[in-house]
Coordinates of C-alpha atoms (C1' of nucleotides) in Angstrom, one line a residue:
Chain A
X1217 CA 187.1 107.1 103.9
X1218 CA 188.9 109.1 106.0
X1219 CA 191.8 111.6 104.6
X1220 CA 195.0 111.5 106.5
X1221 CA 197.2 113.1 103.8
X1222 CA 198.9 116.2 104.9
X1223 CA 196.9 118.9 103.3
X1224 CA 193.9 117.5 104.6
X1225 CA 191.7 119.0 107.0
X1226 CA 191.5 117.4 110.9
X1227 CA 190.3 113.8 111.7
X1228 CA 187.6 115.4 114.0
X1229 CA 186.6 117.9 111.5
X1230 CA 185.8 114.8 108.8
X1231 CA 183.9 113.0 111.2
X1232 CA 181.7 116.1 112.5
X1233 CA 181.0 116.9 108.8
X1234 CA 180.2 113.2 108.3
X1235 CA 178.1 113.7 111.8
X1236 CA 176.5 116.5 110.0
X1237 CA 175.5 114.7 107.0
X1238 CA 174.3 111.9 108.6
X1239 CA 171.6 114.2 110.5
X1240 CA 171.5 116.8 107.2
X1241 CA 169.9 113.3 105.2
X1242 CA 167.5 111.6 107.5
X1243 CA 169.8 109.1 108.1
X1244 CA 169.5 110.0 111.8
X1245 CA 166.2 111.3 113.0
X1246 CA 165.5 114.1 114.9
X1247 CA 165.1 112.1 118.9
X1248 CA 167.4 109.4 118.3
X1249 CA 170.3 107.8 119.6
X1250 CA 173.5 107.6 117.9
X1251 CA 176.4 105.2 118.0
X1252 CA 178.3 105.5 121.3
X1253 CA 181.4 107.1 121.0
X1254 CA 183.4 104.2 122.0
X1255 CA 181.2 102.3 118.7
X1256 CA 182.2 104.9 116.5
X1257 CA 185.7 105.6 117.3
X1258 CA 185.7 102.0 116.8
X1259 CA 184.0 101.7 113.0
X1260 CA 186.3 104.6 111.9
X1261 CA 189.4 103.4 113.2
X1262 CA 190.0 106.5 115.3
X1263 CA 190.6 106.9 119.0
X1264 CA 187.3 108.2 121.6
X1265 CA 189.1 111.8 122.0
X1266 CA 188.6 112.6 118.4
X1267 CA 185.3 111.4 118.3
X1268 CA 184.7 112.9 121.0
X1269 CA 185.6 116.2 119.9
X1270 CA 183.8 116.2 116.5
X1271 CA 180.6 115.4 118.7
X1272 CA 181.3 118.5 121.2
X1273 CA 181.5 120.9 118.1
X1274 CA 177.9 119.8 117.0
X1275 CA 176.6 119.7 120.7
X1276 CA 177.9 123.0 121.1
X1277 CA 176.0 124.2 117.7
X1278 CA 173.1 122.6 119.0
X1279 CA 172.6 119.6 116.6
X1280 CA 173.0 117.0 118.9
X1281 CA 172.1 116.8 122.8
X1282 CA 174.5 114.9 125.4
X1283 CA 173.0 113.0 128.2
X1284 CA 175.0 111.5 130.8
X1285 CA 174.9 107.8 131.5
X1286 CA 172.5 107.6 128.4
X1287 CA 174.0 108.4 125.3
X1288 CA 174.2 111.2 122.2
X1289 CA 170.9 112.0 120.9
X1290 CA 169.7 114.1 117.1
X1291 CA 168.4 117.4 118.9
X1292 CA 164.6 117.9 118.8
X1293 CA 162.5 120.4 118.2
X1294 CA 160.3 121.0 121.5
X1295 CA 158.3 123.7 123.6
X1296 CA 161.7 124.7 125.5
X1297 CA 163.8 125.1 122.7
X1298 CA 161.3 127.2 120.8
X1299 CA 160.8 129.2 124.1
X1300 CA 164.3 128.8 125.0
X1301 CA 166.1 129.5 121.9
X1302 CA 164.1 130.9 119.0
X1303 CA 161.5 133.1 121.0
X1304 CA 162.7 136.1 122.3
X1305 CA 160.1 138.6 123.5
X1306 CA 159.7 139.1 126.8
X1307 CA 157.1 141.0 129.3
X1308 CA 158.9 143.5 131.0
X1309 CA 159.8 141.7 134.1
X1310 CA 161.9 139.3 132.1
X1311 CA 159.6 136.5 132.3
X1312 CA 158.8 134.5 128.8
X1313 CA 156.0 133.5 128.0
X1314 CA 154.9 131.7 125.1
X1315 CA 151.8 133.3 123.4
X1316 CA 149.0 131.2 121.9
X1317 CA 148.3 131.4 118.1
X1318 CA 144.6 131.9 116.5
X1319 CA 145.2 131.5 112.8
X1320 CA 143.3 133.6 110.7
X1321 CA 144.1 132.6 107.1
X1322 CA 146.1 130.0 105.5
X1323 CA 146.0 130.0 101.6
X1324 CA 148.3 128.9 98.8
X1325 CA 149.4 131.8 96.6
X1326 CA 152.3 133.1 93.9
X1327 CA 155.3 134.4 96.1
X1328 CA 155.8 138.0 96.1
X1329 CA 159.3 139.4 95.1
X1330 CA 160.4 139.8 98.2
X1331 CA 159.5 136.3 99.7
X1332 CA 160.9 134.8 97.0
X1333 CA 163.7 136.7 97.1
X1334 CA 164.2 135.4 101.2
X1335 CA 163.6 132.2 100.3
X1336 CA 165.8 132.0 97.4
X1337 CA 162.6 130.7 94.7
X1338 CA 161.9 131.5 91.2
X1339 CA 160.2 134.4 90.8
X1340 CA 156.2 133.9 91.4
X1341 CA 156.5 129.6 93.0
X1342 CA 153.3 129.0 94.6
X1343 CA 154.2 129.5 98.7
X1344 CA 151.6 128.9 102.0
X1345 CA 151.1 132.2 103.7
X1346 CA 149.5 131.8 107.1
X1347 CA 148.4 135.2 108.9
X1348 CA 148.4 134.6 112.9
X1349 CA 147.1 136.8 115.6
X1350 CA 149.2 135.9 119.5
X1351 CA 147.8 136.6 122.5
X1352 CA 150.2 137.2 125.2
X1353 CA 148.6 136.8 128.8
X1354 CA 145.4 136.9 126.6
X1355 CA 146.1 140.0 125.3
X1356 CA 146.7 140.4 121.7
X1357 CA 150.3 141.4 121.2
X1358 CA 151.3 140.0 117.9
X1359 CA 150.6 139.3 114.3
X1360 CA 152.2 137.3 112.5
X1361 CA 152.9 136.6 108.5
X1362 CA 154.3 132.8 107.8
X1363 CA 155.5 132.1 104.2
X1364 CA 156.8 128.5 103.3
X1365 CA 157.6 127.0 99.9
X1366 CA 154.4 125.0 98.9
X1367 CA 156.5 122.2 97.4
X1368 CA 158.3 121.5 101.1
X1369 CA 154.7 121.6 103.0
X1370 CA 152.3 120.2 100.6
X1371 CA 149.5 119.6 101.9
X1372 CA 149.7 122.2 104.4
X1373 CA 146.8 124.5 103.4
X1374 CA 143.5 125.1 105.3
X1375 CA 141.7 121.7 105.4
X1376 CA 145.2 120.0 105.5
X1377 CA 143.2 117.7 108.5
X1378 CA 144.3 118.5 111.2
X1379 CA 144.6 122.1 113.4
X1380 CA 147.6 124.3 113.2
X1381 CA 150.1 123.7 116.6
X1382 CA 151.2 127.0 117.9
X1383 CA 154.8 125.8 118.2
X1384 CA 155.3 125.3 113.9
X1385 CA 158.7 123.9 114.2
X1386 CA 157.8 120.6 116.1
X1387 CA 155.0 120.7 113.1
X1388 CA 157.7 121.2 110.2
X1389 CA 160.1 118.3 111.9
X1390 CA 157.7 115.8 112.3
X1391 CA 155.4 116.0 109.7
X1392 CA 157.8 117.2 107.0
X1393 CA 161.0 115.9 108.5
X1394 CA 162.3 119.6 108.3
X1395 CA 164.3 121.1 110.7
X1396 CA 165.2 124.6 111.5
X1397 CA 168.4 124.6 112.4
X1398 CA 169.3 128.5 112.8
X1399 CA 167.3 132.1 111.9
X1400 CA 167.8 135.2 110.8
X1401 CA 166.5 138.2 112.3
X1402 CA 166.3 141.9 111.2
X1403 CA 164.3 144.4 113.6
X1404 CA 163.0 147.4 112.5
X1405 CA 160.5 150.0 113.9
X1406 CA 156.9 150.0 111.9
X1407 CA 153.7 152.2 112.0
X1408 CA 150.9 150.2 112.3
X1409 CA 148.9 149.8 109.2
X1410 CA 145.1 149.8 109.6
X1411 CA 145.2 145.9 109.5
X1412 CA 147.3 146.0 112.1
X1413 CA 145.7 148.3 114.6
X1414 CA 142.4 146.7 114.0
X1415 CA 143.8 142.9 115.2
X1416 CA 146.0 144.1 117.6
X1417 CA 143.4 146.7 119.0
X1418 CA 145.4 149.7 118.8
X1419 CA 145.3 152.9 116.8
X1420 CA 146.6 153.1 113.3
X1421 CA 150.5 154.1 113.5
X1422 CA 151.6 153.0 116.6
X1423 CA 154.8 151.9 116.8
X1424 CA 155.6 148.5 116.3
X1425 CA 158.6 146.4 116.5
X1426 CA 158.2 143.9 113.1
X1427 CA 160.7 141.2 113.2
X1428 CA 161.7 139.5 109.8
X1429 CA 163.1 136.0 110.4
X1430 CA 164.2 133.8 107.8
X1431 CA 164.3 130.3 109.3
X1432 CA 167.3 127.9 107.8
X1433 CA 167.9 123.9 107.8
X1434 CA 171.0 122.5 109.0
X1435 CA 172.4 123.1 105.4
X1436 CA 171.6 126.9 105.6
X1437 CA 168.5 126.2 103.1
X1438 CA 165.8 129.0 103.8
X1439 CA 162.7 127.2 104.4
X1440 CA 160.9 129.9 105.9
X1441 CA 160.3 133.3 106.3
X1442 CA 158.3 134.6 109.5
X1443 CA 157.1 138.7 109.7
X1444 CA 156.0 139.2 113.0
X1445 CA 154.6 142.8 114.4
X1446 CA 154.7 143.3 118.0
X1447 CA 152.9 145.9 120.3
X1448 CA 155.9 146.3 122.7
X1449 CA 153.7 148.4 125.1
X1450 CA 154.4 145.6 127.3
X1451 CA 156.9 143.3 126.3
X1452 CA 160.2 143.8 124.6
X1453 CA 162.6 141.4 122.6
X1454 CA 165.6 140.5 124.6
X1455 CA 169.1 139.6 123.5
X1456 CA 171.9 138.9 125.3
X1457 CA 175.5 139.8 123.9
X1458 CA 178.4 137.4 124.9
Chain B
X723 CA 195.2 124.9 146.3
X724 CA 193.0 122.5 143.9
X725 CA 190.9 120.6 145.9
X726 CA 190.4 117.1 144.0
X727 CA 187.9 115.3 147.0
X728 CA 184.6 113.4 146.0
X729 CA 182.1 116.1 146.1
X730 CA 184.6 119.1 144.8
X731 CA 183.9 120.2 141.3
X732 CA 185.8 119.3 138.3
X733 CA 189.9 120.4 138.4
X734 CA 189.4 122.0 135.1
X735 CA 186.5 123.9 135.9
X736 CA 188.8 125.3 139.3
X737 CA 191.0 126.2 136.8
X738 CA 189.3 128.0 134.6
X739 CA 187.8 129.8 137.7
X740 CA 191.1 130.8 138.7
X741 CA 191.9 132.0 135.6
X742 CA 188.7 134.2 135.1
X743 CA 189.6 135.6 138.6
X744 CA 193.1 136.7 137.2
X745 CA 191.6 138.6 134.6
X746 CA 189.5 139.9 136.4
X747 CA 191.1 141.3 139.5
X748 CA 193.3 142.7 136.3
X749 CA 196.1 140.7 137.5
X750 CA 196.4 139.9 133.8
X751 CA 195.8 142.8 131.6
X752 CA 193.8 143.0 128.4
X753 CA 196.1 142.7 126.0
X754 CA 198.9 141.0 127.7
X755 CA 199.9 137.1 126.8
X756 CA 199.2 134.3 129.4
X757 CA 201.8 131.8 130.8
X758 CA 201.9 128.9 128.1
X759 CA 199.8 125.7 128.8
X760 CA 202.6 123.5 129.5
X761 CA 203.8 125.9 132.2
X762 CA 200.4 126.4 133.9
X763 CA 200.1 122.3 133.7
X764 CA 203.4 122.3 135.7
X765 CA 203.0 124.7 137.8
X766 CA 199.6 123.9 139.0
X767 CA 200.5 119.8 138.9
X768 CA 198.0 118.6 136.4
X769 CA 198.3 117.6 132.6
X770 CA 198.4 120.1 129.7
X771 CA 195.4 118.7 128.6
X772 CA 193.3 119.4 132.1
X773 CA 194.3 123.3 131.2
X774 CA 194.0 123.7 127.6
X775 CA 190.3 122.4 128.5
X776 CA 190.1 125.2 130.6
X777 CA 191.1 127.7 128.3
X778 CA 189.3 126.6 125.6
X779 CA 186.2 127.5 127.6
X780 CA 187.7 130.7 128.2
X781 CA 188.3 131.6 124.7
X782 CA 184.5 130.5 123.5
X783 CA 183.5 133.1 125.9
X784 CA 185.6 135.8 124.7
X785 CA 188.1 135.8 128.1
X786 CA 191.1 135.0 126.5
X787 CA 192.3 134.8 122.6
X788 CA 194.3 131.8 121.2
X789 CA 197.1 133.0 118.5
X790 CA 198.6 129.7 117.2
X791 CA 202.9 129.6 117.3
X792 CA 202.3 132.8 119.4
X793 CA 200.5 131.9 122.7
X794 CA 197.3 132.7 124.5
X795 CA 196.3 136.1 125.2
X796 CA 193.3 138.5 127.4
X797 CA 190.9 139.7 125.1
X798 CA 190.7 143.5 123.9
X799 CA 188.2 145.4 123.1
X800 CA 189.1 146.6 119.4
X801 CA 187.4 148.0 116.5
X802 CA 186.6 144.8 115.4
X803 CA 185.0 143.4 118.3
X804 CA 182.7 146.5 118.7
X805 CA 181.7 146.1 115.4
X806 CA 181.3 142.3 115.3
X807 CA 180.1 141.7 118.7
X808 CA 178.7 144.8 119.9
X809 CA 177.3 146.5 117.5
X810 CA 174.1 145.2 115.5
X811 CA 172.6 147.5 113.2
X812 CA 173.2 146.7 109.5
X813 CA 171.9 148.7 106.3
X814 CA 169.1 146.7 103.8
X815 CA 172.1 145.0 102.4
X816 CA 173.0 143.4 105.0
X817 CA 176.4 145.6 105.3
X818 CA 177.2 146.7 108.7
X819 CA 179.5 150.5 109.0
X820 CA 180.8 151.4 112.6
X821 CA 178.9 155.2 112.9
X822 CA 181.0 158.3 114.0
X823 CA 179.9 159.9 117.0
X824 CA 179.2 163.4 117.8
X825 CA 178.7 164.2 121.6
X826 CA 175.9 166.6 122.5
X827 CA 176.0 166.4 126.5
X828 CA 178.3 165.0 129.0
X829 CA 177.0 166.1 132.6
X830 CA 177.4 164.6 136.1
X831 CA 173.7 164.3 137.4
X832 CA 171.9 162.8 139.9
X833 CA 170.6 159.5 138.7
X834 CA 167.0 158.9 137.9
X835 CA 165.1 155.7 139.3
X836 CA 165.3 154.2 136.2
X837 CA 169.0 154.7 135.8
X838 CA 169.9 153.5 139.2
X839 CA 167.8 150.2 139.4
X840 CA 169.3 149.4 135.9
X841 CA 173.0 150.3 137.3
X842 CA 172.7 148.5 140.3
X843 CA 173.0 152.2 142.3
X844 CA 171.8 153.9 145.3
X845 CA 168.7 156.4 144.4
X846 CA 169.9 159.4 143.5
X847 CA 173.9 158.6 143.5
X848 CA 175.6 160.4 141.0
X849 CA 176.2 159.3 137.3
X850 CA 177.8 160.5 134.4
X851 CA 175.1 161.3 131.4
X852 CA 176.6 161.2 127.9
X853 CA 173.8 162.3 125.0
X854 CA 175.5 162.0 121.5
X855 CA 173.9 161.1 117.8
X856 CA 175.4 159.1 115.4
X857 CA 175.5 159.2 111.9
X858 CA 175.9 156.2 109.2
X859 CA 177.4 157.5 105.9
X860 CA 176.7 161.3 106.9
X861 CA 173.0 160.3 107.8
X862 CA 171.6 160.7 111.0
X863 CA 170.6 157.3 112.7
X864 CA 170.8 157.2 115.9
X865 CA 170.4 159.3 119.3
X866 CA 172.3 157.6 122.5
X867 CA 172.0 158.3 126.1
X868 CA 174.3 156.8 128.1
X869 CA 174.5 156.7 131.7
X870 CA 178.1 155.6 134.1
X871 CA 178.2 155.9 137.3
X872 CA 180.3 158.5 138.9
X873 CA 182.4 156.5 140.8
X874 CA 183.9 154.3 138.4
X875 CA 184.5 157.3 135.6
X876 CA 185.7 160.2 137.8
X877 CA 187.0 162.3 135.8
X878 CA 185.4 161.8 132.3
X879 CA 182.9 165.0 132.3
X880 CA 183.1 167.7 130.1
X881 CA 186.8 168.8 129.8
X882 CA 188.6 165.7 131.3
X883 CA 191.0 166.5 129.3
X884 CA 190.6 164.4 126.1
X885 CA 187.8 164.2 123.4
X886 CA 185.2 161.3 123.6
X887 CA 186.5 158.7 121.3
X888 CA 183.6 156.6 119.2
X889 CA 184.3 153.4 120.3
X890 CA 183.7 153.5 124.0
X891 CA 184.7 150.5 125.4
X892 CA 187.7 150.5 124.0
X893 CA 188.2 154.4 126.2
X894 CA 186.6 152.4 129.4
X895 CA 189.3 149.4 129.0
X896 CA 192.5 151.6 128.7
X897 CA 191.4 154.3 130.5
X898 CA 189.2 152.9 133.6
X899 CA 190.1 149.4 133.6
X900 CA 187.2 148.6 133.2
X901 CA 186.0 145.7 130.4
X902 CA 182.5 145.1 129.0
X903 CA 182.5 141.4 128.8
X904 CA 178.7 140.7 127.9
X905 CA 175.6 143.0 127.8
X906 CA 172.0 142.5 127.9
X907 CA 169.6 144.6 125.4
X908 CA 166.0 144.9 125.2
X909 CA 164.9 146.3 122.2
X910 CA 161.3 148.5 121.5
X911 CA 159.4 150.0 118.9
X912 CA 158.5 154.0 120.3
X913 CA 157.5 157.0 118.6
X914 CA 160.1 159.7 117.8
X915 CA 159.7 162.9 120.8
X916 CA 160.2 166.2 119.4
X917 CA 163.6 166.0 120.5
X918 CA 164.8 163.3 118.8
X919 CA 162.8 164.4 115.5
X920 CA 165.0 167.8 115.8
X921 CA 168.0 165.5 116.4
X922 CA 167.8 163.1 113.8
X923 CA 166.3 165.1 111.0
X924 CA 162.1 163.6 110.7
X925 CA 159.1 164.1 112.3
X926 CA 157.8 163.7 115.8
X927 CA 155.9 160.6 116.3
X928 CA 157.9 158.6 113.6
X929 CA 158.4 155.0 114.9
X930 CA 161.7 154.7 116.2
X931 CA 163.8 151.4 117.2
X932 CA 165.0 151.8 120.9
X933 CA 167.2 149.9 122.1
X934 CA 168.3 149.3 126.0
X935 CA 171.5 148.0 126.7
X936 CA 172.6 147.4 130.2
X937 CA 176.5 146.3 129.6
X938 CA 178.3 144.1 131.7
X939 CA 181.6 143.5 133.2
X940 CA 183.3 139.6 133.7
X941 CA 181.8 139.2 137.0
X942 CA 178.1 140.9 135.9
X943 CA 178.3 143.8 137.4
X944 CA 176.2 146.3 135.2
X945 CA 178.5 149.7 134.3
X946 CA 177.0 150.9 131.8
X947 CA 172.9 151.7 130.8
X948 CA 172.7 152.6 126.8
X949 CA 169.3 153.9 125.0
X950 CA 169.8 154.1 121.7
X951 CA 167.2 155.2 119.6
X952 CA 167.6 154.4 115.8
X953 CA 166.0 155.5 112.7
X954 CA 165.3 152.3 110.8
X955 CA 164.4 153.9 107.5
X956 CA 167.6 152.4 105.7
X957 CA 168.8 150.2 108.6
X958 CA 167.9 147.4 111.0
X959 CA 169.0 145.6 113.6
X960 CA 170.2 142.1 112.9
X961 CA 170.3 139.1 115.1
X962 CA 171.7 135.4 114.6
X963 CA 169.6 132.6 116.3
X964 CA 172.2 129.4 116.0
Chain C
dA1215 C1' 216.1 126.1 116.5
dA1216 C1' 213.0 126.8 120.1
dG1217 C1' 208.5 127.7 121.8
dT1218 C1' 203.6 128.1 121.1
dG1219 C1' 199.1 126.2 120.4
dG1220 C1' 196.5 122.2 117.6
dT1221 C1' 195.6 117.3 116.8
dC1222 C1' 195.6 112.6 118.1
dT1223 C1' 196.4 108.4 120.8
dA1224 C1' 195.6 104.8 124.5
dG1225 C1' 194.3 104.0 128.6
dA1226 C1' 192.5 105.0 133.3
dC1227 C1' 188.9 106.1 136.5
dC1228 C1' 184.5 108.6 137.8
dA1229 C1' 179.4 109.9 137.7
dC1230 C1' 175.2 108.8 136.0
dG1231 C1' 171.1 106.1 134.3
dT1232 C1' 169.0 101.8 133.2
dA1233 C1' 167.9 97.2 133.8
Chain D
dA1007 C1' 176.2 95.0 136.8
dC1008 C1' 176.8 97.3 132.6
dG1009 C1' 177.1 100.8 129.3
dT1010 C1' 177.0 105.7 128.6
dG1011 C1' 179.2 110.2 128.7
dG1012 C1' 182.7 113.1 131.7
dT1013 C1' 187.3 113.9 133.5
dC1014 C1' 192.2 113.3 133.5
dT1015 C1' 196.8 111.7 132.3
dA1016 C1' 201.3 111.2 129.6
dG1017 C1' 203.1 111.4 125.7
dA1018 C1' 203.6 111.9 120.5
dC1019 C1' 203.7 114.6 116.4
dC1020 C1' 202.2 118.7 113.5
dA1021 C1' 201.6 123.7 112.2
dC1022 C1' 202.7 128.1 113.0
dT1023 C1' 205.5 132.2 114.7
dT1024 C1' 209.5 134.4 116.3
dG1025 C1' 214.4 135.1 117.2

DNA sequence: AAGTGGTCTAGACCACGTA
DNA sequence: ACGTGGTCTAGACCACTTG
């Protein structure tokens, strides 16, 4: 099982990949406990360091969670990882705060070139596209374009039965058993269009910050892509640089 | 020197404290190579493995650099790290060019309210104002102010004696002593003033991309306040949520 | 050949959470 | 009391770089 040969990567590199897969296939769920590493150094015949240093590298890239006196656990999607960790706009005191979402379409169409382009599908696959409006301290700050591959999210069109969460990646990992793992983002400066100006409340071509995401599973699998266009009259988008 | 008691923190967190307090009081200069791990285990009583945890820490945070068969060194600021750490804006491809500079201004002034709460300054103390624009492949992109306070910069005004070189940090590191370890940017949509339109070659009231960095040294202490205000016609910023 | 960091082991004890 | 992760040790061998 485990390569030892001399041209062979590390022990603790097999076992994190191994780790990885396990998570990557279901076989762990998203909330659960895995083996303690005393167990597992055990089964594969290795010693609790190395184990222990394959787990660090995924706790570290956030794909497990360590808690002390309890065990290893398959990160979750929750309200203070999305706020945490995948929302960045901020009012301009600092302070986060997650908006609220009012959904305003949700319909099942042919992708256009350039979603399918981001989310790596033939040319014209049938994708969800959800159209949100946020409210930030109840005023309306963003709106926001959702595309997903219909095949993943089925029977996620309007009438699915039940309402739309605001926090979409706790609905994606446990109703479709997808997990975003990691985004990409590409910030550019936009005029408003008409559209815009009329949700947001503004005047057509004010400046808005749109932020492209493309959201990606564990195995780097686009699953979504996310246009967001923000009034940053009072809120910015924050990044820290290590 | 190491206190190991009950309620003390961990040994290898002390030493990695101790370590960052080297680099920092420039004890150990950017550049230069560390004492091995087996000699900091001796000399500071504890087992090589109690350090290299330390430094491990140290090198995820971009302290210190491991160079296997060679030893451990303080990080530099480079061409590579500006452009890989620093700097964010990519073209539609996704390809990322360092811009060249051109300086327009370089006064000491009396700093405004804004500049001095960012900077950490008495009102009014005296800063250093640097305006330049940047081009990417011969195009105008980007307008930059940036702001230093006085103190910490004497001499680099107008005719200190050298030309501004395009990769700043790498100037404030060998020249000042002074390293940008970490910054913290907060990014807007605006429209372009007449100013910038002249500067970067569009109209007045395009939507620009402006970005606010407030750069850091090891120990947080802001020195340096950045606007940069970028055309995002053939460019974006880009940003990596792991 | 000597010195550096990189991997791996086997075992000890501590701090924390649960039952 | 027990099992978990967290720290620390002492020593082995490997991979890489330099003199």
């Amino acid at each position: 099982m485990l390569s030892t040969g001399k041209g062979s990567i590390s022990l603790y590199m097999q076992i994190r990949d191994m780790l990885v897969s396990k998570v990557g296939k279901g076989e762990w769920l998203p909330g659960s406990i895995i083996p303690s590493e005393v167990n597992l150094a055990q089964e594969l015949g290795v010693s609790q360091g190395t184990v222990r240093k394959a787990i660090t590298e995924l706790v570290e890239s956030n794909v497990l969670t360590r808690r002390q006196g309890r065990g290893t656990f398959v990160s979750m999607h929750n309200i203070d990882r999305a706020l945490f960790h995948f929302f960045h706009i901020s009012d301009n005191k600092g302070h986060k705060v997650l908006p609220d979402s009012n959904v305003l379409q949700c319909r099942r169409k042919p992708a256009t070139r350039i979603e399918s382009s981001k989310l790596h599908l033939e040319a014209g696959t049938s994708v969800i596209r959800i159209e949100r409006m946020r409210r930030i301290s109840d005023k309306p700050t963003m709106v926001e374009t959702i595309t997903l591959p219909a095949d993943l999210f089925a029977d996620l069109v309007e009438g699915g039965g039940y309402e739309l969460p605001n926090t979409l990646y706790e609905l994606y990992e446990q109703r479709y058993g997808i997990t975003i793992h990691s985004a990409d983002e590409q910030l550019r400066a936009i005029a408003a269009s008409k559209h815009d100006a009329k949700i947001l409340n503004l005047e057509a071509g004010t400046p808005l910050l749109e932020i492209e995401r493309v959201a990606l599973t564990l195995d780097r699998t686009p699953v979504e892509l996310r246009v967001s266009r923000c009034s940053t009259r009072n809120h910015h988008y924050h990044n820290t640089i290590f």
